[in-house]
mmCIF file of C-alpha atoms in Angstrom:
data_model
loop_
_atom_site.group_PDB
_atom_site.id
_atom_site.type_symbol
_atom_site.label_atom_id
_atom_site.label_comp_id
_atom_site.label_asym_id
_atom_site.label_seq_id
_atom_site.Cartn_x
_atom_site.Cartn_y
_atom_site.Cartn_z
ATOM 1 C CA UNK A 20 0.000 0.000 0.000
ATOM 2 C CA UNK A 21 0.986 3.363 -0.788
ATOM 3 C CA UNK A 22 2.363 5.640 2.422
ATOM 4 C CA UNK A 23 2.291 9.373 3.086
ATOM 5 C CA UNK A 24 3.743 11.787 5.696
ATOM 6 C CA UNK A 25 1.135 10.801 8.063
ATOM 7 C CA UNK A 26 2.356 7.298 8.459
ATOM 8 C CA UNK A 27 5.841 8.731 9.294
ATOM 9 C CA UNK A 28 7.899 9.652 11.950
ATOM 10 C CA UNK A 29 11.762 10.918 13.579
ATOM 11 C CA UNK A 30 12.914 10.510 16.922
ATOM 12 C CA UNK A 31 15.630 11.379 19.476
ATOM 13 C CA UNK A 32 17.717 9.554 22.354
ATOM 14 C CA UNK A 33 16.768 5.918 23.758
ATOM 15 C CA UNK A 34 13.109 7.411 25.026
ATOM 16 C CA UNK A 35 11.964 8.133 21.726
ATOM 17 C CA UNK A 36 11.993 11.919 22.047
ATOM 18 C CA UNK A 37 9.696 13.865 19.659
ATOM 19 C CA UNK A 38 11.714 15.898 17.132
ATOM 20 C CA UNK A 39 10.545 19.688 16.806
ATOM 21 C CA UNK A 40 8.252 19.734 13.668
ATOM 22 C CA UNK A 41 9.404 18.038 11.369
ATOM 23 C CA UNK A 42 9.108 19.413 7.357
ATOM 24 C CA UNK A 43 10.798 16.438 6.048
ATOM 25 C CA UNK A 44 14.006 14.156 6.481
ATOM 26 C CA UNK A 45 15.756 11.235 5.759
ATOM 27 C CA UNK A 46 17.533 8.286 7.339
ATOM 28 C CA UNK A 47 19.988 6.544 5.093
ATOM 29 C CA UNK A 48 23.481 5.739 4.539
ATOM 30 C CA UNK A 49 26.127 5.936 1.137
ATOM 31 C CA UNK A 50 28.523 3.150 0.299
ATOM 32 C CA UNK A 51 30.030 2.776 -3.174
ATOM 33 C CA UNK A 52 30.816 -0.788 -5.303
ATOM 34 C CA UNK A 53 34.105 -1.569 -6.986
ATOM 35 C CA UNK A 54 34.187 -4.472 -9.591
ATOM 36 C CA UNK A 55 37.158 -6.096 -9.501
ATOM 37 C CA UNK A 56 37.703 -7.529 -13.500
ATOM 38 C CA UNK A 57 40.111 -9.471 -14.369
ATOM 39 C CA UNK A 58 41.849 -11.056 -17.479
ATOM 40 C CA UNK A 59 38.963 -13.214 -19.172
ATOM 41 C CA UNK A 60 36.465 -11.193 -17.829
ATOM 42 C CA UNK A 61 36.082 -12.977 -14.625
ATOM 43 C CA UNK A 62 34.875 -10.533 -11.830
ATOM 44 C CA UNK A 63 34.086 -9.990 -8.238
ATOM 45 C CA UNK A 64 32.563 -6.758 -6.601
ATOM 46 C CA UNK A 65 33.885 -5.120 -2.881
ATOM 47 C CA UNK A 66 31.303 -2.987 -0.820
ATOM 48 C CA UNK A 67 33.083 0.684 0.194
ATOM 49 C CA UNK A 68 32.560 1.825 4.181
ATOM 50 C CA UNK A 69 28.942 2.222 4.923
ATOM 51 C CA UNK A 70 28.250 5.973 5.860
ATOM 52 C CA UNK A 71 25.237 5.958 7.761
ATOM 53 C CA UNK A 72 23.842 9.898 7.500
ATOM 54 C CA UNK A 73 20.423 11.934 7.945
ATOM 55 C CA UNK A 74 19.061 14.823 7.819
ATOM 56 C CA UNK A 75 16.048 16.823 9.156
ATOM 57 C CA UNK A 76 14.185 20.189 8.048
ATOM 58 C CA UNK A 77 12.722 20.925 11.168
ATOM 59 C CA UNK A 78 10.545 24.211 12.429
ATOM 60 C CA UNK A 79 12.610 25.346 15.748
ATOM 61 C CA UNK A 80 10.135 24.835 19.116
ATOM 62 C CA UNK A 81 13.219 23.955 21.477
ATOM 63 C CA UNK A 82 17.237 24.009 20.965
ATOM 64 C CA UNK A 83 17.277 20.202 22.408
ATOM 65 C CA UNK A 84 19.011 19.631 18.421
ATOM 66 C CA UNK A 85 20.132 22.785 18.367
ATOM 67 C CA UNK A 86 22.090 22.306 21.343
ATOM 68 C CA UNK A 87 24.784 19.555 19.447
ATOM 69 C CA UNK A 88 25.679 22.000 16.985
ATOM 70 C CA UNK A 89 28.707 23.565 17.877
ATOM 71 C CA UNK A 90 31.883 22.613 19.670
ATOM 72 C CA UNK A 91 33.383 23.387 23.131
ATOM 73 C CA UNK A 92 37.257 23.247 21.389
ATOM 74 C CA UNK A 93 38.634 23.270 17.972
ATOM 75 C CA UNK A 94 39.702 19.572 18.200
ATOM 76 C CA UNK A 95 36.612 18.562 19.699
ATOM 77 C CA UNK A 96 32.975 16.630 18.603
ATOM 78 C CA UNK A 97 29.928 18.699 18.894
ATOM 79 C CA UNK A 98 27.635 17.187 21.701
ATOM 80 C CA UNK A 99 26.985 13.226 20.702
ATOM 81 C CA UNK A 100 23.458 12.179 19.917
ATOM 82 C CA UNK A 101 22.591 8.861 21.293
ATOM 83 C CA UNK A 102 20.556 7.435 19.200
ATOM 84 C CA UNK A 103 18.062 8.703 15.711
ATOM 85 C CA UNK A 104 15.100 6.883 14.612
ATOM 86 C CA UNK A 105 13.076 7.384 11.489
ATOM 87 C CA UNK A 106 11.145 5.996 8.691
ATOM 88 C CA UNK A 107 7.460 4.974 8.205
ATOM 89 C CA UNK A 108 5.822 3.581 11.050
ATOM 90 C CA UNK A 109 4.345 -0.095 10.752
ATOM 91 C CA UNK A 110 6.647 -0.390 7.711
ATOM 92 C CA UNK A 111 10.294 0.544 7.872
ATOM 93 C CA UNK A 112 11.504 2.030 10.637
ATOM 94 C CA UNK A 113 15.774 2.710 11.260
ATOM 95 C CA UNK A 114 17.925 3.489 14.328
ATOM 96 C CA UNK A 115 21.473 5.383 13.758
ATOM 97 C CA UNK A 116 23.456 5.312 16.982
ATOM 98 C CA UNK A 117 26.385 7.746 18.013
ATOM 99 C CA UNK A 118 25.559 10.716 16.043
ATOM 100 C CA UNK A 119 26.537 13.749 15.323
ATOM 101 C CA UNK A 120 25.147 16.645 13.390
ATOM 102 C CA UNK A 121 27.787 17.716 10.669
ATOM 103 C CA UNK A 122 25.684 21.085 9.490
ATOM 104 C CA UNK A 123 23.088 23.341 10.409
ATOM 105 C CA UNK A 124 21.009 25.993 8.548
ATOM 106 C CA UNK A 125 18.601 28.302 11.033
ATOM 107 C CA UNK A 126 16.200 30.763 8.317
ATOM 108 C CA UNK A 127 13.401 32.695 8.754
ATOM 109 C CA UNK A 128 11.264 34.327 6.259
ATOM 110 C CA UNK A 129 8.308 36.609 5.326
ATOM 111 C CA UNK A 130 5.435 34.073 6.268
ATOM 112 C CA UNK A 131 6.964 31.650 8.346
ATOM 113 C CA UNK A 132 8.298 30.421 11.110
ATOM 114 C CA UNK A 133 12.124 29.916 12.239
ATOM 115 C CA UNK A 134 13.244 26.480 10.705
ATOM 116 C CA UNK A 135 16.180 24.462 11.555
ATOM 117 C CA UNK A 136 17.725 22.186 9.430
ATOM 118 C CA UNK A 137 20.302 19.627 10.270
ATOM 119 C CA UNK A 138 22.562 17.012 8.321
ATOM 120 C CA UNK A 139 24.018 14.306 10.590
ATOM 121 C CA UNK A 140 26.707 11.591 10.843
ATOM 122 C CA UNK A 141 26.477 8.311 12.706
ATOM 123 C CA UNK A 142 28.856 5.277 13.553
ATOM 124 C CA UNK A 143 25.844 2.793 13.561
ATOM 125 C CA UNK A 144 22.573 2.091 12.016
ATOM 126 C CA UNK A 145 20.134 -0.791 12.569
ATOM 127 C CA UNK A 146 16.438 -1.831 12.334
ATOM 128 C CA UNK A 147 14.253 0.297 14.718
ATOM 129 C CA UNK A 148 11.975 -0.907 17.535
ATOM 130 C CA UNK A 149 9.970 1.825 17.617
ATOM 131 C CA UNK A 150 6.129 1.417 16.268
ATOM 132 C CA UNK A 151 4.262 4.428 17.674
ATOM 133 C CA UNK A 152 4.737 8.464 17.472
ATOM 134 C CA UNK A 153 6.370 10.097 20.152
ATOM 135 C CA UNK A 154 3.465 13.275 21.355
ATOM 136 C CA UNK A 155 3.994 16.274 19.291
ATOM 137 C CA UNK A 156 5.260 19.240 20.812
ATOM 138 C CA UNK A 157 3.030 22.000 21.693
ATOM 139 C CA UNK A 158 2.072 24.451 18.788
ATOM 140 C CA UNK A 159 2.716 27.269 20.590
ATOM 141 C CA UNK A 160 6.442 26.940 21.101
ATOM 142 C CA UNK A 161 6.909 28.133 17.160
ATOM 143 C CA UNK A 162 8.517 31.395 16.142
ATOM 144 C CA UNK A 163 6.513 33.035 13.788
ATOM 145 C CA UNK A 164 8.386 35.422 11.752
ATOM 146 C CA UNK A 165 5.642 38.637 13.203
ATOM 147 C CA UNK A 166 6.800 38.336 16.607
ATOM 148 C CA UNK A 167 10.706 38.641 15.268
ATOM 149 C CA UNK A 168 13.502 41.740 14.952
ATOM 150 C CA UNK A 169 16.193 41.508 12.571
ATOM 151 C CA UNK A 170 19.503 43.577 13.087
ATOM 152 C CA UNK A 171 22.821 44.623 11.142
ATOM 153 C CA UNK A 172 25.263 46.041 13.957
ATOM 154 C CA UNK A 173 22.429 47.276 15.973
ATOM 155 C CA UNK A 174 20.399 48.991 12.835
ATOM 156 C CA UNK A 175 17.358 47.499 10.924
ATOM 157 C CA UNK A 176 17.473 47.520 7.216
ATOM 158 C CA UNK A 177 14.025 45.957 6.082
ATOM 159 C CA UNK A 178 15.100 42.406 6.629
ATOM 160 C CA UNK A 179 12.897 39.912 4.091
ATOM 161 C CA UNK A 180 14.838 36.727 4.789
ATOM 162 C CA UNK A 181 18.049 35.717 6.015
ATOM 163 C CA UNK A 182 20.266 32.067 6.638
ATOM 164 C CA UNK A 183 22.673 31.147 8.886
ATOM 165 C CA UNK A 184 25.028 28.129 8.239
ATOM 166 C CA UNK A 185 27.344 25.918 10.732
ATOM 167 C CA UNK A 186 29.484 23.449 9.130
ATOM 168 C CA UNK A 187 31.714 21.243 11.454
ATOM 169 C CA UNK A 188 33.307 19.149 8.422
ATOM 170 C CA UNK A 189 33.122 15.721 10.596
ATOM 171 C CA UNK A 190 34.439 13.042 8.615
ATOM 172 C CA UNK A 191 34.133 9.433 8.790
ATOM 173 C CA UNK A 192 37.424 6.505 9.346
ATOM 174 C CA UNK A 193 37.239 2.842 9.336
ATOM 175 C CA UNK A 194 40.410 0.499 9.320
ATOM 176 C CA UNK A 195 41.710 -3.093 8.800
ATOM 177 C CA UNK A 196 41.729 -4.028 12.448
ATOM 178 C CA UNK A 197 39.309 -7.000 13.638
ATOM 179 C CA UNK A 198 35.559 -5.767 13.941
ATOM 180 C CA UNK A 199 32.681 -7.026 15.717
ATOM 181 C CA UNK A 200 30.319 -9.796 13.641
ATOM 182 C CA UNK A 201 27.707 -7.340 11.748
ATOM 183 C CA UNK A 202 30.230 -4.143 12.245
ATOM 184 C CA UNK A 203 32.805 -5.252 9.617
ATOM 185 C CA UNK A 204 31.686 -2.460 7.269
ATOM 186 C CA UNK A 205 30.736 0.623 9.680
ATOM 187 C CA UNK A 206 32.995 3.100 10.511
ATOM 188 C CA UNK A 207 34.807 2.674 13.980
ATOM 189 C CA UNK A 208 35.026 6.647 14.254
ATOM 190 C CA UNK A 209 34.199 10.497 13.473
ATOM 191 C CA UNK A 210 36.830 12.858 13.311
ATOM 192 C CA UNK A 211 35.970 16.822 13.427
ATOM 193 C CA UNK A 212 36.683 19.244 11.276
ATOM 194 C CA UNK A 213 37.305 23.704 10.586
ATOM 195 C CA UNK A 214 33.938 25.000 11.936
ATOM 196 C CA UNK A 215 32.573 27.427 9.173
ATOM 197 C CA UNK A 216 30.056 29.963 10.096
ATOM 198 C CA UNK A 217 28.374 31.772 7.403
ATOM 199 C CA UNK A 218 25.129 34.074 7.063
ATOM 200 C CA UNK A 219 23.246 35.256 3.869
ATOM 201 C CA UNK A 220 20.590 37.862 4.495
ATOM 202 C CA UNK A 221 18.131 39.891 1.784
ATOM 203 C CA UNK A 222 17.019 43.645 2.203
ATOM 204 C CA UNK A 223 14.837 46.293 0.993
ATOM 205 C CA UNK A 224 17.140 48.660 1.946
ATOM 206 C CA UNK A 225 21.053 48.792 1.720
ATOM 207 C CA UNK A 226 22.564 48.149 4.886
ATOM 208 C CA UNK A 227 25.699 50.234 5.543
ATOM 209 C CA UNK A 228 28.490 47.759 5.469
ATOM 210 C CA UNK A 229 31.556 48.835 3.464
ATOM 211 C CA UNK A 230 33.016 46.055 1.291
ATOM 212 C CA UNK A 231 35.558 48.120 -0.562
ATOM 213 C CA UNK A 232 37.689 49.309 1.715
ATOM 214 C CA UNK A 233 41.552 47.139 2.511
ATOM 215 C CA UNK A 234 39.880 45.938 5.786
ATOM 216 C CA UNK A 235 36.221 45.894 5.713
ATOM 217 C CA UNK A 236 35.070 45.860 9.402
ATOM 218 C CA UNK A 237 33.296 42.951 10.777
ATOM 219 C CA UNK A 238 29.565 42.996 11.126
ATOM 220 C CA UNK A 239 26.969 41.164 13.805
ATOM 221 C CA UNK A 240 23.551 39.806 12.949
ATOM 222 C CA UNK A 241 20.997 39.690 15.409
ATOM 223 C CA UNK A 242 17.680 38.218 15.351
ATOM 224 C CA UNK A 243 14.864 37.590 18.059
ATOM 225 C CA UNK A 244 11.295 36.139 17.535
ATOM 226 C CA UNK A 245 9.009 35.301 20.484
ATOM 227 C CA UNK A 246 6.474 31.900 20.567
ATOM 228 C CA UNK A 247 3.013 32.139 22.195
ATOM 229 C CA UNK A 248 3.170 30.242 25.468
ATOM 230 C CA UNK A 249 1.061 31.543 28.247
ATOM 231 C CA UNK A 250 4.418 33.439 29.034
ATOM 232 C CA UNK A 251 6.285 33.606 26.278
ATOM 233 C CA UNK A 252 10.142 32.855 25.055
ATOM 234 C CA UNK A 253 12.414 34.573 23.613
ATOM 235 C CA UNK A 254 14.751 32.901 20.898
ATOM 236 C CA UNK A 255 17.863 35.305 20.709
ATOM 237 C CA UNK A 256 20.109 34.693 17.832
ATOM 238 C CA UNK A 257 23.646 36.709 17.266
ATOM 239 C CA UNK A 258 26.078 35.647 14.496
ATOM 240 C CA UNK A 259 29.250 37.857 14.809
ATOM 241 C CA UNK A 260 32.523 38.906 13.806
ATOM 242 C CA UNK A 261 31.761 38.301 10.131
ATOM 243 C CA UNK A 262 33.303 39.511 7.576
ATOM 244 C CA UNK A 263 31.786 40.967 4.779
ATOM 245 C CA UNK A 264 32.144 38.767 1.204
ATOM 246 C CA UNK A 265 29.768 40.602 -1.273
ATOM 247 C CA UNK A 266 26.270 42.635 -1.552
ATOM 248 C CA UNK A 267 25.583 43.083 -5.764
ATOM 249 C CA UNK A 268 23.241 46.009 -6.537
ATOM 250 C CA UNK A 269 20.299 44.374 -8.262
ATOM 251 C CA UNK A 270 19.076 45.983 -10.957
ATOM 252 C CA UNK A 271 14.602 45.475 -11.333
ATOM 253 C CA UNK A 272 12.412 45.740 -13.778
ATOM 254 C CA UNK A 273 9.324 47.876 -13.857
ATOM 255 C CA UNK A 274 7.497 47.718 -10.605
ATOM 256 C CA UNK A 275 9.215 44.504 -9.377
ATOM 257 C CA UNK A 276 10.918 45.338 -6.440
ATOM 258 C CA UNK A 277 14.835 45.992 -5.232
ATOM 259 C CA UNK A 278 16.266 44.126 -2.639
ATOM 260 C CA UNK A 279 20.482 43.555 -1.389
ATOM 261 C CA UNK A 280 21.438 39.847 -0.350
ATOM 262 C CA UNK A 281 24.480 40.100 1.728
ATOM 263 C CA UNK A 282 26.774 37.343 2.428
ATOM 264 C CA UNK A 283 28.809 37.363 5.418
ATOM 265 C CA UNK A 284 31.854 34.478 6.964
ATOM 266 C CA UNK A 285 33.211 34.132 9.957
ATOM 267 C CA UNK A 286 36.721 33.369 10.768
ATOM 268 C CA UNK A 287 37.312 29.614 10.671
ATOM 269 C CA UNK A 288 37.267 27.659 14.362
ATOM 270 C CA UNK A 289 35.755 31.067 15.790
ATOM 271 C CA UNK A 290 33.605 29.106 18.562
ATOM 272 C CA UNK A 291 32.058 32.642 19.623
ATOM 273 C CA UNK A 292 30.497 33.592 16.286
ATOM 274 C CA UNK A 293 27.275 31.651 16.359
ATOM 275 C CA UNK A 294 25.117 31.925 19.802
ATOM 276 C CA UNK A 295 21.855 31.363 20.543
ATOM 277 C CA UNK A 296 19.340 31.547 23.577
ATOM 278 C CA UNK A 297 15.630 30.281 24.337
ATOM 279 C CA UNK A 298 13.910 31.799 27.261
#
């Protein structure tokens, strides 16, 4: 029988933790095959690594995800997640163990709501147990982009949509050494990599950042939108110390409109560019 969203669902840690809303996602894994021809055409094949990954588009109610983004040192892991389940319920459900989110995009847009999405690692992946829904989170802890504030070095400049990007280049390593029965093709580790902060924002009007000069001075994004609980939260984002890359002057058409998209980078391994707070 055919399945649909409604039949599916993602959760977090060994009690089946709800996700925040999910938009879509994925649990799956890459692994290559090499043939292995020889002289009279006789051939054999040999399986790559597996590389269990996922990834989840998300609309941000809590930063329990959030929260195993970045890292505490250069040479360390983000925050580990224990265990990732997904797939359709009743049909095919998987579990990835010891994971760890490799990038992060937080946006917010004109009509929306603050969305998170994430692209993980993992150094296992199995059949899931799980056969029933973990309880949706309440509606009322989205961000709705009315309740938000949007800030270039303290000014507002007409913000229309903006994205801000973590990458923590993890990478995967197996070896030849003796592995557990079932294990022989997983990886046996994660290794981290440069943490890359970036941040591309659109305008209706030109914020004042000089890219032209030798040393253009480094800018800081804020952001702030508040949910609807009884008493609501705050979610306070800041992305500083970036440094200005380009901001084209787009030419329009008749009555369409003009807008600036600004991109922005932060130094590389600069743990105090990207911070965040929910309260």
């Amino acid at each position: 029988m055919p399945y649909v969203g409604l039949d599916c669902a993602m959760l977090t840690g060994p009690t089946a933790a709800a996700f925040d809303r999910i938009a879509s996602g994925e649990i799956g894994f890459d692994q290559t095959l090499e043939h292995l021809t020889g002289a009279g055409g006789d051939d054999s094949v040999v399986y790559s690594m597996i590389e269990p990954k996922g990834s989840a588009e998300t609309w941000l109610q809590t930063t329990t995800l959030l929260d195993c983004v970045t890292k505490s040192a250069n040479n360390a892991l983000p925050a580990q997640i224990a265990q990732i389940d997904g797939g359709v319920l009743g049909e095919q459900m998987m579990k990835q163990t010891e994971c760890y989110i490799n990038t992060c995009k937080l946006s917010c847009e004109i009509g929306g709501a603050v969305k998170a999405a994430y692209d993980w690692l993992a150094l296992g992946m199995t059949a899931s147990a799980v056969t029933t829904a973990a309880e949706a989170k309440a509606k009322n802890l989205m961000l709705l982009w009315h309740g938000a504030t949007t800030e270039v070095d303290g000014v507002t400049f007409s913000c229309q949509s903006w994205e801000a990007t973590v990458e923590n280049g993890l990478k995967l390593h197996t070896s030849l050494d003796e592995k557990a029965a079932g294990m022989e093709r997983f990886p046996e580790a994660i290794t981290p990599g440069n943490q890359k902060v970036s941040l591309t924002a659109e305008f209706k009007a030109a914020p004042t950042v000089d890219f032209l000069v030798a040393i253009p001075d480094t800018v800081t994004f804020a952001f702030s939108a508040v949910n609807t609980e009884g008493s609501p939260k705050t979610f306070l984002l800041t992305v500083g110390a970036l440094h200005p890359v380009g901001m084209p002057v787009k030419i329009a058409a008749g009555e369409d409109e003009v807008t600036w998209s600004m991109d922005l980078e932060a130094d590389y391994n600069d743990l105090t560019a990207f911070n965040y707070s929910l309260g």
